[in-house]
């Protein structure tokens, strides 16, 4: 009887460990996804800035060609 009780306790502990690991992996996954989204937004803003700079340069060059 005692061995059966100990086996049940051990199974409960193993299940708790598995559930804890599952929760931790979900949290880590969310953190990684958030980090990736932040990086993507950062790069997106950089690209927008560079694109607007390129457009400004194109306008300046276009104006210079027209008024020469």
mmCIF file of N, CA and C in Angstrom:
data_model
loop_
_atom_site.group_PDB
_atom_site.id
_atom_site.type_symbol
_atom_site.label_atom_id
_atom_site.label_comp_id
_atom_site.label_asym_id
_atom_site.label_seq_id
_atom_site.Cartn_x
_atom_site.Cartn_y
_atom_site.Cartn_z
ATOM 1 N N UNK A 1 0.827 -1.208 0.000
ATOM 2 C CA UNK A 1 0.000 0.000 0.000
ATOM 3 C C UNK A 1 0.862 1.258 0.000
ATOM 4 N N UNK A 2 1.900 1.230 0.825
ATOM 5 C CA UNK A 2 2.741 2.422 0.941
ATOM 6 C C UNK A 2 3.469 2.707 -0.377
ATOM 7 N N UNK A 3 3.890 1.644 -1.066
ATOM 8 C CA UNK A 3 4.584 1.824 -2.345
ATOM 9 C C UNK A 3 3.631 2.457 -3.359
ATOM 10 N N UNK A 4 2.367 2.019 -3.339
ATOM 11 C CA UNK A 4 1.383 2.580 -4.259
ATOM 12 C C UNK A 4 1.172 4.064 -3.973
ATOM 13 N N UNK A 5 1.098 4.426 -2.701
ATOM 14 C CA UNK A 5 0.917 5.822 -2.309
ATOM 15 C C UNK A 5 2.123 6.657 -2.744
ATOM 16 N N UNK A 6 3.323 6.114 -2.536
ATOM 17 C CA UNK A 6 4.534 6.828 -2.948
ATOM 18 C C UNK A 6 4.584 6.991 -4.467
ATOM 19 N N UNK A 7 4.158 5.948 -5.174
ATOM 20 C CA UNK A 7 4.133 6.020 -6.637
ATOM 21 C C UNK A 7 3.154 7.098 -7.100
ATOM 22 N N UNK A 8 2.000 7.176 -6.439
ATOM 23 C CA UNK A 8 1.018 8.210 -6.782
ATOM 24 C C UNK A 8 1.568 9.606 -6.507
ATOM 25 N N UNK A 9 2.248 9.769 -5.372
ATOM 26 C CA UNK A 9 2.849 11.068 -5.046
ATOM 27 C C UNK A 9 3.898 11.445 -6.088
ATOM 28 N N UNK A 10 4.708 10.470 -6.463
ATOM 29 C CA UNK A 10 5.744 10.721 -7.462
ATOM 30 C C UNK A 10 5.117 11.126 -8.799
ATOM 31 N N UNK A 11 4.044 10.441 -9.182
ATOM 32 C CA UNK A 11 3.354 10.786 -10.429
ATOM 33 C C UNK A 11 2.799 12.207 -10.365
ATOM 34 N N UNK A 12 2.225 12.585 -9.214
ATOM 35 C CA UNK A 12 1.708 13.951 -9.058
ATOM 36 C C UNK A 12 2.834 14.969 -9.183
ATOM 37 N N UNK A 13 3.978 14.680 -8.566
ATOM 38 C CA UNK A 13 5.118 15.596 -8.651
ATOM 39 C C UNK A 13 5.616 15.716 -10.089
ATOM 40 N N UNK A 14 5.678 14.590 -10.781
ATOM 41 C CA UNK A 14 6.119 14.610 -12.183
ATOM 42 C C UNK A 14 5.153 15.442 -13.025
ATOM 43 N N UNK A 15 3.855 15.264 -12.797
ATOM 44 C CA UNK A 15 2.858 16.053 -13.526
ATOM 45 C C UNK A 15 3.013 17.544 -13.246
ATOM 46 N N UNK A 16 3.271 17.889 -11.976
ATOM 47 C CA UNK A 16 3.471 19.298 -11.622
ATOM 48 C C UNK A 16 4.686 19.866 -12.347
ATOM 49 N N UNK A 17 5.758 19.093 -12.410
ATOM 50 C CA UNK A 17 6.967 19.544 -13.111
ATOM 51 C C UNK A 17 6.662 19.750 -14.591
ATOM 52 N N UNK A 18 5.948 18.801 -15.184
ATOM 53 C CA UNK A 18 5.593 18.909 -16.608
ATOM 54 C C UNK A 18 4.746 20.154 -16.852
ATOM 55 N N UNK A 19 3.752 20.390 -15.992
ATOM 56 C CA UNK A 19 2.900 21.574 -16.151
ATOM 57 C C UNK A 19 3.701 22.863 -15.989
ATOM 58 N N UNK A 20 4.618 22.864 -15.026
ATOM 59 C CA UNK A 20 5.459 24.047 -14.816
ATOM 60 C C UNK A 20 6.325 24.317 -16.043
ATOM 61 N N UNK A 21 6.923 23.270 -16.584
ATOM 62 C CA UNK A 21 7.756 23.422 -17.786
ATOM 63 C C UNK A 21 6.908 23.933 -18.948
ATOM 64 N N UNK A 22 5.693 23.413 -19.073
ATOM 65 C CA UNK A 22 4.806 23.847 -20.157
ATOM 66 C C UNK A 22 4.488 25.336 -20.022
ATOM 67 N N UNK A 23 4.149 25.768 -18.795
ATOM 68 C CA UNK A 23 3.850 27.189 -18.567
ATOM 69 C C UNK A 23 5.059 28.058 -18.866
ATOM 70 N N UNK A 24 6.230 27.611 -18.408
ATOM 71 C CA UNK A 24 7.456 28.376 -18.644
ATOM 72 C C UNK A 24 7.738 28.492 -20.135
ATOM 73 N N UNK A 25 7.538 27.416 -20.872
ATOM 74 C CA UNK A 25 7.796 27.469 -22.319
ATOM 75 C C UNK A 25 6.815 28.417 -23.005
ATOM 76 N N UNK A 26 5.572 28.473 -22.530
ATOM 77 C CA UNK A 26 4.599 29.411 -23.099
ATOM 78 C C UNK A 26 5.023 30.854 -22.833
ATOM 79 N N UNK A 27 5.492 31.117 -21.618
ATOM 80 C CA UNK A 27 5.942 32.468 -21.268
ATOM 81 C C UNK A 27 7.148 32.858 -22.120
ATOM 82 N N UNK A 28 8.100 31.935 -22.238
ATOM 83 C CA UNK A 28 9.305 32.213 -23.031
ATOM 84 C C UNK A 28 8.927 32.445 -24.491
ATOM 85 N N UNK A 29 8.007 31.651 -25.013
ATOM 86 C CA UNK A 29 7.558 31.829 -26.400
ATOM 87 C C UNK A 29 6.960 33.214 -26.594
ATOM 88 N N UNK A 30 6.101 33.636 -25.654
ATOM 89 C CA UNK A 30 5.495 34.967 -25.753
ATOM 90 C C UNK A 30 6.554 36.054 -25.706
ATOM 91 N N UNK A 31 7.538 35.882 -24.818
ATOM 92 C CA UNK A 31 8.611 36.874 -24.712
ATOM 93 C C UNK A 31 9.391 36.966 -26.018
ATOM 94 N N UNK A 32 9.701 35.817 -26.613
ATOM 95 C CA UNK A 32 10.435 35.807 -27.881
ATOM 96 C C UNK A 32 9.627 36.467 -28.992
ATOM 97 N N UNK A 33 8.343 36.139 -29.058
ATOM 98 C CA UNK A 33 7.483 36.725 -30.094
ATOM 99 C C UNK A 33 7.423 38.239 -29.924
ATOM 100 N N UNK A 34 7.265 38.709 -28.684
ATOM 101 C CA UNK A 34 7.228 40.156 -28.438
ATOM 102 C C UNK A 34 8.537 40.813 -28.844
ATOM 103 N N UNK A 35 9.638 40.167 -28.517
ATOM 104 C CA UNK A 35 10.952 40.706 -28.870
ATOM 105 C C UNK A 35 11.109 40.797 -30.388
ATOM 106 N N UNK A 36 10.685 39.752 -31.089
ATOM 107 C CA UNK A 36 10.774 39.749 -32.556
ATOM 108 C C UNK A 36 9.904 40.859 -33.140
ATOM 109 N N UNK A 37 8.699 41.045 -32.590
ATOM 110 C CA UNK A 37 7.824 42.112 -33.078
ATOM 111 C C UNK A 37 8.457 43.481 -32.850
ATOM 112 N N UNK A 38 9.085 43.675 -31.690
ATOM 113 C CA UNK A 38 9.748 44.949 -31.415
ATOM 114 C C UNK A 38 10.861 45.198 -32.420
ATOM 115 N N UNK A 39 11.663 44.169 -32.689
ATOM 116 C CA UNK A 39 12.752 44.319 -33.660
ATOM 117 C C UNK A 39 12.203 44.615 -35.049
ATOM 118 N N UNK A 40 11.135 43.921 -35.432
ATOM 119 C CA UNK A 40 10.540 44.157 -36.748
ATOM 120 C C UNK A 40 10.041 45.593 -36.860
ATOM 121 N N UNK A 41 9.389 46.093 -35.819
ATOM 122 C CA UNK A 41 8.906 47.472 -35.839
ATOM 123 C C UNK A 41 10.066 48.454 -35.936
ATOM 124 N N UNK A 42 11.146 48.159 -35.225
ATOM 125 C CA UNK A 42 12.337 49.013 -35.268
ATOM 126 C C UNK A 42 12.896 49.068 -36.692
ATOM 127 N N UNK A 43 13.049 47.904 -37.310
ATOM 128 C CA UNK A 43 13.585 47.856 -38.669
ATOM 129 C C UNK A 43 12.627 48.513 -39.662
ATOM 130 N N UNK A 44 11.324 48.346 -39.417
ATOM 131 C CA UNK A 44 10.330 48.964 -40.289
ATOM 132 C C UNK A 44 10.458 50.489 -40.244
ATOM 133 N N UNK A 45 10.633 51.025 -39.036
ATOM 134 C CA UNK A 45 10.805 52.476 -38.898
ATOM 135 C C UNK A 45 12.084 52.930 -39.594
ATOM 136 N N UNK A 46 13.161 52.167 -39.454
ATOM 137 C CA UNK A 46 14.414 52.516 -40.126
ATOM 138 C C UNK A 46 14.229 52.522 -41.638
ATOM 139 N N UNK A 47 13.532 51.516 -42.153
ATOM 140 C CA UNK A 47 13.284 51.447 -43.597
ATOM 141 C C UNK A 47 12.463 52.641 -44.073
ATOM 142 N N UNK A 48 11.429 53.009 -43.301
ATOM 143 C CA UNK A 48 10.602 54.160 -43.677
ATOM 144 C C UNK A 48 11.448 55.428 -43.723
ATOM 145 N N UNK A 49 12.321 55.587 -42.723
ATOM 146 C CA UNK A 49 13.192 56.762 -42.683
ATOM 147 C C UNK A 49 14.105 56.788 -43.898
ATOM 148 N N UNK A 50 14.700 55.655 -44.212
ATOM 149 C CA UNK A 50 15.608 55.591 -45.364
ATOM 150 C C UNK A 50 14.860 55.832 -46.668
ATOM 151 N N UNK A 51 13.660 55.282 -46.775
ATOM 152 C CA UNK A 51 12.869 55.492 -47.988
ATOM 153 C C UNK A 51 12.527 56.964 -48.172
ATOM 154 N N UNK A 52 12.137 57.628 -47.084
ATOM 155 C CA UNK A 52 11.802 59.048 -47.217
ATOM 156 C C UNK A 52 13.049 59.858 -47.565
ATOM 157 N N UNK A 53 14.213 59.462 -47.046
ATOM 158 C CA UNK A 53 15.462 60.139 -47.414
ATOM 159 C C UNK A 53 15.744 59.962 -48.898
ATOM 160 N N UNK A 54 15.556 58.750 -49.391
ATOM 161 C CA UNK A 54 15.786 58.474 -50.817
ATOM 162 C C UNK A 54 14.822 59.299 -51.671
ATOM 163 N N UNK A 55 13.553 59.373 -51.239
ATOM 164 C CA UNK A 55 12.568 60.159 -51.995
ATOM 165 C C UNK A 55 12.958 61.631 -52.009
ATOM 166 N N UNK A 56 13.434 62.143 -50.868
ATOM 167 C CA UNK A 56 13.866 63.541 -50.811
ATOM 168 C C UNK A 56 15.033 63.781 -51.761
ATOM 169 N N UNK A 57 15.982 62.859 -51.773
ATOM 170 C CA UNK A 57 17.142 62.991 -52.668
ATOM 171 C C UNK A 57 16.674 62.964 -54.122
ATOM 172 N N UNK A 58 15.736 62.076 -54.428
ATOM 173 C CA UNK A 58 15.209 62.006 -55.798
ATOM 174 C C UNK A 58 14.545 63.321 -56.190
ATOM 175 N N UNK A 59 13.795 63.913 -55.255
ATOM 176 C CA UNK A 59 13.136 65.190 -55.540
ATOM 177 C C UNK A 59 14.162 66.287 -55.786
ATOM 178 N N UNK A 60 15.207 66.315 -54.946
ATOM 179 C CA UNK A 60 16.255 67.332 -55.102
ATOM 180 C C UNK A 60 16.944 67.172 -56.453
ATOM 181 N N UNK A 61 17.307 65.940 -56.787
ATOM 182 C CA UNK A 61 17.972 65.687 -58.076
ATOM 183 C C UNK A 61 17.033 66.066 -59.224
ATOM 184 N N UNK A 62 15.766 65.699 -59.100
ATOM 185 C CA UNK A 62 14.783 66.046 -60.132
ATOM 186 C C UNK A 62 14.675 67.548 -60.306
ATOM 187 N N UNK A 63 14.608 68.289 -59.187
ATOM 188 C CA UNK A 63 14.538 69.754 -59.248
ATOM 189 C C UNK A 63 15.777 70.323 -59.912
ATOM 190 N N UNK A 64 16.947 69.795 -59.570
ATOM 191 C CA UNK A 64 18.195 70.303 -60.146
ATOM 192 C C UNK A 64 18.230 70.061 -61.652
ATOM 193 N N UNK A 65 17.721 68.905 -62.080
ATOM 194 C CA UNK A 65 17.716 68.605 -63.517
ATOM 195 C C UNK A 65 16.753 69.521 -64.265
ATOM 196 N N UNK A 66 15.613 69.809 -63.639
ATOM 197 C CA UNK A 66 14.601 70.653 -64.287
ATOM 198 C C UNK A 66 15.102 72.095 -64.412
ATOM 199 N N UNK A 67 15.728 72.613 -63.355
ATOM 200 C CA UNK A 67 16.101 74.029 -63.330
ATOM 201 C C UNK A 67 17.477 74.316 -63.908
ATOM 202 N N UNK A 68 18.154 73.325 -64.456
ATOM 203 C CA UNK A 68 19.477 73.581 -65.065
ATOM 204 C C UNK A 68 19.340 74.146 -66.439
#
